[in-house]
Short mmCIF file of C-alpha atoms in Angstrom, two decimals:
data_model
loop_
_atom_site.label_atom_id
_atom_site.label_comp_id
_atom_site.label_asym_id
_atom_site.label_seq_id
_atom_site.Cartn_x
_atom_site.Cartn_y
_atom_site.Cartn_z
CA MET A 1 -29.85 214.97 56.10
CA ASP A 2 -32.38 217.37 57.59
CA PRO A 3 -33.66 215.71 60.81
CA VAL A 4 -36.81 217.83 60.69
CA ARG A 5 -37.81 216.07 57.46
CA ASN A 6 -37.03 212.61 58.83
CA PRO A 7 -39.78 210.40 57.34
CA PHE A 8 -39.15 207.67 59.92
CA ALA A 9 -39.90 209.89 62.90
CA PRO A 10 -43.07 208.90 64.80
CA GLY A 11 -46.13 210.29 63.05
CA ALA A 12 -44.24 211.18 59.88
CA GLY A 13 -45.93 210.54 56.57
CA GLN A 14 -49.54 209.83 55.69
CA ARG A 15 -49.12 206.04 55.58
CA PRO A 16 -46.91 204.53 58.31
CA PRO A 17 -44.24 202.19 56.96
CA GLU A 18 -45.49 199.42 59.26
CA LEU A 19 -48.42 198.90 56.85
CA ALA A 20 -46.13 197.74 54.08
CA GLY A 21 -46.97 194.13 53.31
CA ARG A 22 -50.36 194.20 55.07
CA GLU A 23 -52.51 194.38 51.92
CA LYS A 24 -53.92 190.89 52.54
CA GLU A 25 -55.30 191.89 55.94
CA LEU A 26 -56.61 195.23 54.65
CA ASN A 27 -58.39 193.60 51.72
CA ALA A 28 -59.87 190.89 53.93
CA PHE A 29 -61.28 193.48 56.33
CA ASP A 30 -62.78 195.40 53.42
CA VAL A 31 -64.70 192.22 52.54
CA VAL A 32 -65.82 191.87 56.17
CA LEU A 33 -67.20 195.41 56.18
CA GLU A 34 -69.10 194.82 52.96
CA ARG A 35 -70.56 191.47 54.03
CA VAL A 36 -71.65 192.66 57.47
CA ALA A 37 -73.24 195.83 56.08
CA ARG A 38 -75.32 193.61 53.76
CA GLY A 39 -76.57 191.53 56.66
CA ARG A 40 -74.48 188.48 55.89
CA PRO A 41 -72.81 186.56 58.73
CA GLU A 42 -69.11 187.15 59.18
CA ARG A 43 -66.62 186.25 61.88
CA SER A 44 -64.90 188.88 63.98
CA LEU A 45 -61.17 189.33 63.43
CA VAL A 46 -58.20 188.90 65.77
CA LEU A 47 -54.66 189.97 64.82
CA THR A 48 -51.91 188.10 66.65
CA GLY A 49 -48.16 188.56 66.69
CA LEU A 50 -45.10 189.60 68.65
CA ARG A 51 -44.37 193.11 69.82
CA GLY A 52 -43.02 195.37 67.10
CA VAL A 53 -44.80 193.83 64.10
CA GLY A 54 -47.23 196.74 63.72
CA LYS A 55 -50.48 195.26 65.12
CA THR A 56 -51.56 198.52 66.77
CA VAL A 57 -50.82 200.54 63.63
CA LEU A 58 -52.78 198.04 61.54
CA LEU A 59 -55.65 198.16 64.03
CA GLY A 60 -55.76 201.92 63.60
CA GLU A 61 -55.91 201.59 59.83
CA LEU A 62 -58.77 199.10 60.07
CA ARG A 63 -60.64 201.59 62.22
CA SER A 64 -60.08 204.29 59.61
CA MET A 65 -61.45 201.97 56.92
CA ALA A 66 -64.62 201.42 58.96
CA LEU A 67 -65.04 205.15 59.56
CA ARG A 68 -64.69 205.88 55.84
CA ARG A 69 -67.64 203.54 55.24
CA GLY A 70 -69.78 205.38 57.76
CA TRP A 71 -69.46 202.82 60.53
CA GLY A 72 -69.46 203.62 64.21
CA THR A 73 -66.17 202.71 65.84
CA GLY A 74 -64.67 202.60 69.29
CA LYS A 75 -61.25 201.44 70.47
CA ILE A 76 -60.01 200.23 73.84
CA GLU A 77 -56.73 198.92 75.18
CA ALA A 78 -57.18 196.09 77.64
CA ARG A 79 -55.16 196.25 80.84
CA PRO A 80 -54.32 193.41 83.23
CA ASP A 81 -56.87 193.02 86.03
CA ALA A 82 -58.92 196.00 84.81
CA GLU A 83 -62.67 195.52 84.36
CA LEU A 84 -64.05 195.89 80.85
CA ARG A 85 -67.21 197.93 81.57
CA LYS A 86 -65.66 201.40 81.84
CA PRO A 87 -63.44 201.38 78.74
CA LEU A 88 -66.06 199.47 76.74
CA SER A 89 -68.72 202.01 77.69
CA ALA A 90 -66.51 204.87 76.51
CA ALA A 91 -65.71 203.07 73.25
CA LEU A 92 -69.33 202.31 72.43
CA HIS A 93 -70.31 205.85 73.39
CA ARG A 94 -67.93 207.05 70.69
CA ALA A 95 -69.39 204.54 68.21
CA ILE A 96 -72.94 205.69 68.93
CA ARG A 97 -71.92 209.32 68.41
CA ASP A 98 -70.49 208.30 65.02
CA LEU A 99 -73.84 206.74 64.10
CA ALA A 100 -75.93 209.59 65.51
CA VAL A 101 -74.60 211.93 62.81
CA ARG A 102 -76.37 209.82 60.17
CA HIS A 103 -79.43 208.74 62.15
CA ARG A 104 -82.69 210.62 61.55
CA ALA A 105 -84.44 209.63 64.80
CA PRO A 106 -82.85 211.33 67.83
CA ASP A 107 -85.23 209.50 70.17
CA ARG A 108 -83.94 206.17 68.89
CA VAL A 109 -80.34 207.23 69.54
CA GLU A 110 -81.25 208.36 73.04
CA ASP A 111 -82.91 205.02 73.77
CA VAL A 112 -79.66 203.19 72.96
CA LEU A 113 -77.63 205.72 74.95
CA SER A 114 -79.88 205.09 77.95
CA VAL A 115 -79.13 201.35 77.71
CA LEU A 116 -75.42 202.12 77.43
CA LYS A 117 -75.62 204.32 80.53
CA ALA A 118 -77.36 201.54 82.46
CA PHE A 119 -74.59 199.16 81.41
CA ALA A 120 -71.89 201.66 82.34
CA LEU A 121 -73.25 202.45 85.79
CA ARG A 122 -72.93 198.81 86.80
CA ALA A 123 -69.19 199.46 86.90
CA ASN A 124 -69.89 201.02 90.29
CA HIS A 125 -69.90 198.36 92.97
CA SER A 126 -72.57 198.34 95.65
CA ASP A 127 -70.09 199.33 98.35
CA THR A 128 -68.71 202.30 96.38
CA LYS A 129 -69.32 205.57 98.21
CA LEU A 130 -71.53 208.11 96.47
CA ARG A 131 -68.71 210.64 96.02
CA ASP A 132 -66.52 207.96 94.44
CA ARG A 133 -69.11 206.66 91.98
CA TRP A 134 -68.08 206.86 88.35
CA GLN A 135 -70.30 208.81 85.98
CA PRO A 136 -70.04 207.86 82.29
CA GLY A 137 -70.86 211.34 80.93
CA ILE A 138 -73.97 210.22 79.02
CA ASP A 139 -76.61 212.97 79.25
CA VAL A 140 -79.76 210.80 79.28
CA PRO A 141 -81.51 208.86 82.07
CA ALA A 142 -80.35 205.27 82.48
CA ALA A 143 -82.68 202.58 81.17
CA GLN A 144 -84.25 200.11 83.55
CA GLY A 145 -84.12 196.35 83.03
CA ARG A 146 -81.82 196.35 80.01
CA ALA A 147 -78.04 195.63 80.16
CA ASP A 148 -78.06 196.40 83.88
CA SER A 149 -78.22 192.98 85.55
CA GLY A 150 -74.64 193.14 86.77
CA ASP A 151 -73.83 189.90 84.93
CA ILE A 152 -71.34 191.06 82.30
CA GLU A 153 -72.24 188.23 79.92
CA ILE A 154 -75.99 188.96 79.95
CA ASP A 155 -75.48 192.71 79.85
CA LEU A 156 -73.00 192.66 76.99
CA VAL A 157 -75.27 190.55 74.78
CA GLU A 158 -78.14 193.00 75.31
CA LEU A 159 -75.96 196.07 74.79
CA PHE A 160 -74.29 194.76 71.64
CA THR A 161 -77.68 193.84 70.22
CA ASP A 162 -79.11 197.34 70.74
CA VAL A 163 -76.02 199.11 69.38
CA ALA A 164 -75.95 196.83 66.33
CA GLU A 165 -79.63 197.51 65.63
CA LEU A 166 -78.93 201.25 65.75
CA ALA A 167 -76.22 200.77 63.12
CA ALA A 168 -78.58 198.67 61.01
CA ASP A 169 -81.04 201.59 60.98
CA VAL A 170 -78.54 203.60 58.90
CA GLY A 171 -77.32 200.67 56.80
CA THR A 172 -73.84 200.42 58.32
CA GLY A 173 -72.29 198.66 61.29
CA VAL A 174 -70.14 198.99 64.38
CA ALA A 175 -66.51 197.97 64.76
CA LEU A 176 -65.22 197.54 68.30
CA LEU A 177 -61.42 197.43 68.35
CA ILE A 178 -59.62 195.86 71.32
CA ASP A 179 -55.85 196.11 71.61
CA GLU A 180 -53.78 193.95 74.00
CA MET A 181 -56.59 191.41 73.98
CA GLN A 182 -54.62 188.88 76.02
CA ASP A 183 -54.98 191.17 79.04
CA LEU A 184 -58.76 190.85 79.26
CA ARG A 185 -60.01 189.23 82.46
CA PRO A 186 -61.43 185.68 82.08
CA ASP A 187 -65.01 186.79 82.86
CA ASP A 188 -64.78 189.55 80.26
CA VAL A 189 -63.35 187.19 77.63
CA SER A 190 -66.24 184.80 78.26
CA ALA A 191 -68.77 187.62 77.97
CA LEU A 192 -67.19 188.92 74.77
CA CYS A 193 -67.31 185.47 73.19
CA ALA A 194 -70.93 184.98 74.22
CA ALA A 195 -71.91 188.35 72.75
CA CYS A 196 -70.08 187.65 69.49
CA HIS A 197 -71.79 184.26 69.32
CA GLU A 198 -75.22 185.84 69.76
CA LEU A 199 -74.52 188.43 67.09
CA SER A 200 -73.23 185.81 64.64
CA GLN A 201 -76.48 183.90 65.06
CA SER A 202 -78.60 186.93 64.23
CA GLY A 203 -76.32 188.49 61.60
CA ALA A 204 -76.27 191.78 63.50
CA PRO A 205 -73.82 194.36 62.05
CA LEU A 206 -71.25 194.52 64.85
CA VAL A 207 -67.76 193.06 64.65
CA VAL A 208 -64.97 192.87 67.17
CA VAL A 209 -61.48 193.46 65.85
CA GLY A 210 -58.89 192.41 68.39
CA ALA A 211 -55.11 192.47 68.50
CA GLY A 212 -52.77 190.73 70.89
CA LEU A 213 -49.88 188.41 71.52
CA PRO A 214 -49.54 185.01 69.83
CA HIS A 215 -51.33 183.14 72.63
CA VAL A 216 -54.61 185.09 72.29
CA PRO A 217 -56.32 182.17 70.47
CA ALA A 218 -55.52 179.94 73.45
CA VAL A 219 -56.95 182.56 75.84
CA LEU A 220 -60.20 182.71 73.88
CA SER A 221 -60.44 178.94 73.48
CA ALA A 222 -59.94 178.40 77.21
CA SER A 223 -62.92 180.68 77.85
CA LYS A 224 -65.37 179.30 75.30
CA SER A 225 -64.76 176.10 73.35
CA TYR A 226 -66.66 177.49 70.37
CA SER A 227 -64.46 180.61 70.10
CA GLU A 228 -62.60 179.26 67.04
CA ARG A 229 -65.89 179.56 65.13
CA LEU A 230 -66.37 183.17 66.16
CA PHE A 231 -63.03 184.68 65.18
CA ARG A 232 -60.81 184.63 62.14
CA TYR A 233 -57.19 184.77 63.28
CA ALA A 234 -54.59 186.62 61.24
CA ARG A 235 -50.97 186.09 62.25
CA ILE A 236 -49.02 189.32 61.77
CA ASP A 237 -45.34 188.57 61.36
CA ARG A 238 -42.17 190.39 60.39
CA LEU A 239 -41.90 191.57 56.80
CA ASP A 240 -40.21 189.60 54.07
CA ARG A 241 -37.37 191.24 52.21
CA GLU A 242 -39.54 192.69 49.45
CA HIS A 243 -41.96 194.42 51.80
CA ALA A 244 -39.22 195.45 54.23
CA ASP A 245 -37.57 197.30 51.35
CA VAL A 246 -40.88 198.99 50.56
CA ALA A 247 -41.15 200.08 54.20
CA VAL A 248 -37.78 201.82 53.80
CA LEU A 249 -38.06 203.09 50.25
CA ALA A 250 -41.59 204.54 50.37
CA PRO A 251 -40.95 207.20 53.04
CA ILE A 252 -37.52 208.02 51.62
CA GLU A 253 -38.88 208.50 48.12
CA ARG A 254 -41.65 210.75 49.43
CA GLU A 255 -38.84 213.08 50.52
CA GLU A 256 -37.31 212.79 47.02
CA THR A 257 -34.11 211.24 48.33
CA GLY A 258 -32.45 207.86 47.81
CA ILE A 259 -30.70 204.96 49.45
CA GLU A 260 -28.02 202.64 48.10
CA PRO A 261 -28.80 198.90 47.66
CA GLU A 262 -26.05 197.99 50.13
CA ALA A 263 -27.70 200.22 52.72
CA LEU A 264 -31.01 198.41 52.17
CA ASP A 265 -29.19 195.12 52.76
CA ALA A 266 -27.74 196.46 56.00
CA LEU A 267 -31.07 197.80 57.25
CA PHE A 268 -32.76 194.45 56.66
CA ASP A 269 -29.96 192.61 58.46
CA VAL A 270 -30.12 194.76 61.60
CA SER A 271 -33.92 195.07 61.72
CA GLY A 272 -34.76 191.46 60.95
CA GLY A 273 -37.74 192.75 58.99
CA TYR A 274 -39.63 193.85 62.11
CA PRO A 275 -41.48 197.09 61.31
CA TYR A 276 -40.70 198.76 64.64
CA PHE A 277 -37.00 198.11 64.17
CA ILE A 278 -37.12 199.19 60.52
CA GLN A 279 -38.46 202.53 61.69
CA ALA A 280 -35.90 202.85 64.49
CA TYR A 281 -32.88 202.02 62.33
CA GLY A 282 -34.26 203.97 59.37
CA LYS A 283 -34.69 207.08 61.52
CA ALA A 284 -31.13 206.80 62.85
CA ALA A 285 -29.68 206.21 59.37
CA TRP A 286 -31.48 209.28 58.01
CA ASP A 287 -30.13 211.45 60.82
CA ALA A 288 -26.61 210.06 60.36
CA ALA A 289 -26.48 210.53 56.58
CA PRO A 290 -24.62 213.75 55.65
CA ALA A 291 -25.93 213.71 52.08
CA ASP A 292 -28.25 211.99 49.61
CA PRO A 293 -28.26 208.99 49.13
CA ILE A 294 -28.10 207.04 52.40
CA THR A 295 -25.14 204.66 52.26
CA HIS A 296 -24.08 201.41 53.90
CA GLU A 297 -21.61 203.43 55.97
CA ASP A 298 -24.44 205.68 57.20
CA VAL A 299 -26.35 202.61 58.44
CA LYS A 300 -23.21 201.27 60.11
CA VAL A 301 -22.61 204.58 61.90
CA ALA A 302 -26.28 204.87 62.88
CA ALA A 303 -26.77 201.34 64.20
CA PRO A 304 -25.29 201.96 67.69
CA GLU A 305 -27.48 205.04 68.10
CA ALA A 306 -30.61 203.07 67.16
CA GLU A 307 -29.61 200.21 69.44
CA ALA A 308 -29.04 202.58 72.35
CA GLU A 309 -32.49 204.10 71.84
CA LEU A 310 -34.11 200.65 71.61
CA ALA A 311 -32.23 199.53 74.72
CA VAL A 312 -33.88 202.31 76.71
CA GLY A 313 -37.34 202.64 75.21
CA PHE A 314 -38.19 199.25 73.75
CA PHE A 315 -36.18 196.65 75.67
CA GLY A 316 -35.17 198.47 78.82
CA SER A 317 -38.65 199.63 79.77
CA ARG A 318 -39.79 196.02 79.74
CA TYR A 319 -36.75 194.65 81.53
CA GLU A 320 -37.25 197.18 84.34
CA ARG A 321 -40.72 195.81 84.98
CA ALA A 322 -39.31 192.40 85.90
CA THR A 323 -38.35 191.46 89.46
CA PRO A 324 -34.89 190.00 90.19
CA ALA A 325 -36.31 186.46 90.11
CA GLU A 326 -38.06 187.17 86.82
CA ARG A 327 -34.89 188.65 85.32
CA GLU A 328 -33.03 185.50 86.27
CA TYR A 329 -35.64 183.50 84.37
CA LEU A 330 -35.43 185.80 81.33
CA ILE A 331 -31.63 185.63 81.17
CA ALA A 332 -31.76 181.84 81.43
CA MET A 333 -34.10 181.79 78.42
CA ALA A 334 -31.67 184.02 76.51
CA GLU A 335 -28.74 181.77 77.38
CA LEU A 336 -30.57 178.63 76.30
CA THR A 337 -31.61 180.13 72.95
CA HIS A 338 -28.23 181.86 72.42
CA GLY A 339 -30.10 185.13 72.01
CA ARG A 340 -32.14 183.91 69.06
CA ASP A 341 -35.89 184.46 68.63
CA GLU A 342 -36.72 180.88 69.54
CA PRO A 343 -38.71 179.22 72.34
CA ALA A 344 -37.00 177.55 75.29
CA GLY A 345 -38.22 174.50 77.15
CA SER A 346 -39.63 175.28 80.60
CA SER A 347 -37.91 172.21 82.00
CA ASP A 348 -34.64 173.30 80.37
CA VAL A 349 -34.86 176.65 82.17
CA ALA A 350 -35.28 174.79 85.48
CA VAL A 351 -32.28 172.55 84.76
CA TYR A 352 -30.17 175.55 83.72
CA LEU A 353 -30.99 177.36 86.97
CA GLY A 354 -30.64 174.23 89.07
CA ARG A 355 -34.19 174.57 90.37
CA LYS A 356 -37.35 172.49 90.47
CA PRO A 357 -39.83 173.48 87.73
CA SER A 358 -42.57 174.07 90.31
CA SER A 359 -40.41 176.64 92.11
CA LEU A 360 -40.12 178.68 88.90
CA SER A 361 -43.84 178.69 88.13
CA PRO A 362 -44.53 181.97 89.98
CA ALA A 363 -41.83 183.82 88.02
CA ARG A 364 -42.95 182.33 84.71
CA ASP A 365 -46.63 183.07 85.35
CA SER A 366 -45.85 186.63 86.41
CA LEU A 367 -43.78 187.21 83.26
CA MET A 368 -46.68 185.94 81.17
CA LYS A 369 -49.07 188.25 82.97
CA LYS A 370 -46.72 191.18 82.31
CA GLY A 371 -46.66 190.27 78.63
CA LEU A 372 -42.92 189.60 78.50
CA VAL A 373 -43.16 185.91 77.60
CA TYR A 374 -45.82 183.58 76.24
CA SER A 375 -46.31 179.86 75.99
CA ALA A 376 -45.49 179.02 72.38
CA GLU A 377 -46.79 175.47 72.95
CA ARG A 378 -47.03 173.11 75.88
CA GLY A 379 -43.75 173.01 77.74
CA GLN A 380 -42.28 175.87 75.68
CA ILE A 381 -41.80 179.53 76.59
CA ALA A 382 -40.78 182.38 74.28
CA PHE A 383 -40.18 186.12 74.40
CA THR A 384 -42.99 188.37 73.20
CA VAL A 385 -40.38 190.93 72.14
CA PRO A 386 -38.18 190.20 69.10
CA HIS A 387 -34.43 190.39 69.73
CA PHE A 388 -35.04 190.49 73.49
CA GLY A 389 -32.74 187.52 74.04
CA HIS A 390 -29.93 189.30 72.18
CA TYR A 391 -30.50 192.39 74.33
CA LEU A 392 -30.39 190.33 77.54
CA LEU A 393 -27.13 188.66 76.59
CA GLY A 394 -25.61 192.05 75.95
CA LYS A 395 -26.88 193.32 79.28
CA ARG A 396 -25.32 190.35 81.06
CA GLU A 397 -21.95 191.32 79.57
CA ASP A 398 -22.24 194.97 80.69
#
């Protein structure tokens, strides 16, 4: 069929298929927006799950929901070892601009922007040369004595409070969205928890909506013991059969075409219900189908093409980031789990490789930092990427 019309191509359609089956999360966030806007206390939200389950897409939809209600929003993507001040300043600058459109007191907006600028400028270290100093692009003088102490925890509490009060002036709120939350530095996680705690005590209309890998709750808990009271965790998993079918059927039906039941069976089998894989295999099946409807044979013909694309873009890009020692560890995990999406015992990996567990700690810790594996529970290690074990076994045979 016409590849130009392919509804599974990135960006195709008004509602990405990854949102199929996410009505519970969308409805829950709608309640959060309503409660916070009315001044009632509500916990911030953290989405957790493996790669490829659609967390980032869902995060984007939650942001759109907040914008439709007149909220100020800003989004950042955390990066390993990167300080939070710069991206957070840019995100909150965007949120304040959203609010400024509705605010009737420009001086009040400028006051908050001056506090934000003071916060942002502390990203410049004392030994940074003048020509190398970062400028946040906020066209007001920086405030003095507010959010500029240099202590990220103190400064973030003060900044969040002022931004939330600005939102309260116009009867809405602020949603700060943080993707890849597991990559935040420990000091920044601690500061974020402290700020959320302060806001929860006062009922201020600012919520953090985070997304990250399954071990994010452990990261937050290790920083502040009270973090479980601050965040509501929503585990985002692969789709069940009903919603996986919707993810396939909805975009196809928008193009007024069809798909045979046997082809739906085949797509579910190869994708495992993971939204990213549904899109990849669906796109390939559409391109392979010579006519309407898409058949089981079309899916069979398309599968190698989809797998080749995934091997390069989804699996291969991650595998290439691993060092030889780390790849040895990954392949051992794949061997022990027979390529299934299951955790392996850390001690079992050591036995398999004929090494002492302590000698493998650097490789394991580096893989965790790179986001390729996570600790499912004490003594267990698992891939963050679905079907990665199967990919590794196939690579070993090449």
